[in-house]
XYZ file of C-alpha atoms in Angstrom:
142
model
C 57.057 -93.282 -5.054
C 58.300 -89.873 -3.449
C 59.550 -90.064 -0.109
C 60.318 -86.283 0.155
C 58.162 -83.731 1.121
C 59.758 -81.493 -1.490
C 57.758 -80.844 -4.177
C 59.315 -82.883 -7.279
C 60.819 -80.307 -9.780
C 58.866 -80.194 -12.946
C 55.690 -79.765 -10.602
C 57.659 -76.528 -8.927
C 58.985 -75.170 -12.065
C 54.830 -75.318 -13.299
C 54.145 -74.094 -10.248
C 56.768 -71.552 -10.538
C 56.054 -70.177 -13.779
C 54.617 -66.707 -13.826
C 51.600 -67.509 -16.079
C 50.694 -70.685 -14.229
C 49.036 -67.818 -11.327
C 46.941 -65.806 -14.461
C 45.643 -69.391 -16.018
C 44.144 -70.464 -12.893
C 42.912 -67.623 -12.033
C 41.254 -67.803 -15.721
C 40.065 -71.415 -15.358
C 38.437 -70.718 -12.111
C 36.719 -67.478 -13.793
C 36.012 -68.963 -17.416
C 32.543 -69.845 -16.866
C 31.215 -66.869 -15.310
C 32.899 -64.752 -18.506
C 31.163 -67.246 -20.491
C 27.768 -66.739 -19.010
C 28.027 -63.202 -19.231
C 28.659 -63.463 -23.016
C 26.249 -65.742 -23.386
C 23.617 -63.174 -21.316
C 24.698 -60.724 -23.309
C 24.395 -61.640 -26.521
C 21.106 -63.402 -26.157
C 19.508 -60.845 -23.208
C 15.841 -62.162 -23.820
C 17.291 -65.833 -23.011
C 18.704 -63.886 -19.965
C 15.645 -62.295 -18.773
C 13.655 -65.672 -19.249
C 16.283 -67.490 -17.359
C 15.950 -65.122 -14.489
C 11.594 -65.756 -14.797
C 12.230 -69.379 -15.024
C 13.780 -69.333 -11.265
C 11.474 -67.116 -9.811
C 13.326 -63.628 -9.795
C 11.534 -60.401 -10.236
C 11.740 -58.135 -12.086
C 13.396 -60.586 -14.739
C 15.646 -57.527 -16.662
C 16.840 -56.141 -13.669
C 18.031 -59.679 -12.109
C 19.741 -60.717 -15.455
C 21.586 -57.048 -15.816
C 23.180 -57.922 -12.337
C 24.225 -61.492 -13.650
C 25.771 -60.050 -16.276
C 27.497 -57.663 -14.344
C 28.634 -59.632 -12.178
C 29.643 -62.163 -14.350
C 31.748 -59.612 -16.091
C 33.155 -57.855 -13.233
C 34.275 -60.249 -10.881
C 36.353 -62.130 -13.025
C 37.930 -58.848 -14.561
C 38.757 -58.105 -10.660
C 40.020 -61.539 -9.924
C 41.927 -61.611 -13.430
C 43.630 -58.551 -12.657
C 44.087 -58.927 -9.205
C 43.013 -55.165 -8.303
C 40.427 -55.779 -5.296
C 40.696 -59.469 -6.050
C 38.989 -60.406 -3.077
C 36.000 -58.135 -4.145
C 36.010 -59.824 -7.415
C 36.276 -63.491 -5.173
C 33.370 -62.587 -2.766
C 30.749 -61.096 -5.768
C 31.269 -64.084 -7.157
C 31.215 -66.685 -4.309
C 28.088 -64.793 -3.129
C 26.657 -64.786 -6.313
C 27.557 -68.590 -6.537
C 25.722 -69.683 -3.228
C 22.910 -67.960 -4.215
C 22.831 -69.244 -7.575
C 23.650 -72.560 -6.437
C 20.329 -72.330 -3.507
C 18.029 -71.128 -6.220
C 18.910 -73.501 -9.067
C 19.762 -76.444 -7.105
C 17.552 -76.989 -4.191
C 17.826 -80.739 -4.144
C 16.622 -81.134 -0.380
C 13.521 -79.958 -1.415
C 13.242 -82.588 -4.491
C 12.342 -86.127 -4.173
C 14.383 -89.045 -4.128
C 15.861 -89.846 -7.961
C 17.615 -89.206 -10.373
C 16.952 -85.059 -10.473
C 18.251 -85.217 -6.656
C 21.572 -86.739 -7.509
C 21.916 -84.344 -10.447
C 21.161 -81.549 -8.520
C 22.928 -82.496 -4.716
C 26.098 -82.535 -7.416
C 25.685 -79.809 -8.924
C 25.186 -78.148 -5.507
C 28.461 -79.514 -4.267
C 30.387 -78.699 -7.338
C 29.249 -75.187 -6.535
C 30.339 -75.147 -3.182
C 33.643 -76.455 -4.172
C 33.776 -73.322 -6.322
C 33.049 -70.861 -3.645
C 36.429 -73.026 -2.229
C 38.325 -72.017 -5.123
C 37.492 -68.111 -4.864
C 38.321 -68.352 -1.193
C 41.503 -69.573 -1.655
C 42.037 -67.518 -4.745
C 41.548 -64.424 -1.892
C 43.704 -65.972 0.649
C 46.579 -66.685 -1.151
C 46.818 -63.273 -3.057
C 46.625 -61.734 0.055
C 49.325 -63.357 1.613
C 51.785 -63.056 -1.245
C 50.833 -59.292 -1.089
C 51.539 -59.692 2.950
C 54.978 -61.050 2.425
């Protein structure tokens, strides 16, 4: 058991290694560079995914995914305007996560539970980009 409020060595040398900063910020991105490749490459899958949840026009609604999905990480990534690149996508994540997973509007079951998770794993997410903003902006402040 550690008594110490230090934080045990091996953990701060992780910690303190430079790339540890660039493959977080890559694991909290990955899916959203994933989903724009995935647009991308298959942009009629794209534009039906946008019809499926209601937006109109379609095209125009999966262009901005994929934009979004391309340029918010690439800000976040590279930390120039990271907290632009943070807020596109935590916007784009509530909204996502309302549209798609609406469970207070589903009945009781099965789909609920899948989709009140879902929700919540989203949410968690728009945690991540948060803090992702915060703390480059105060090691930039110090």
């Amino acid at each position: 058991m550690i008594r110490s409020r230090e934080t045990p060595s091996v953990v701060a040398a992780i910690l303190d290694w430079p790339p540890t900063a660039l493959m977080a910020r890559l694991a909290l991105v990955s899916a959203y560079l994933l989903g724009a490749v995935v647009k991308a490459t298959d942009f009629p899958g794209a534009v039906a995914e946008q019809a499926h949840f209601g937006m109109s026009p379609p095209a125009f609604w999966a262009v901005l995914t994929i934009a979004v999905e391309i340029v918010g990480p690439l800000l976040i990534l590279t930390r120039r305007w990271l907290w632009l690149g943070a807020g596109m996508l935590g916007a784009f994540t509530l909204l996502a996560a309302i549209k798609a997973n609406a469970f207070w509007a589903m009945p009781t079951g099965h789909d609920r539970f899948m989709a009140m998770n879902a929700f919540v794993e989203h949410i968690g997410l728009i945690g991540g980009f948060a803090l992702v903003a915060l703390l480059d902006r105060r090691e930039r402040a110090a």
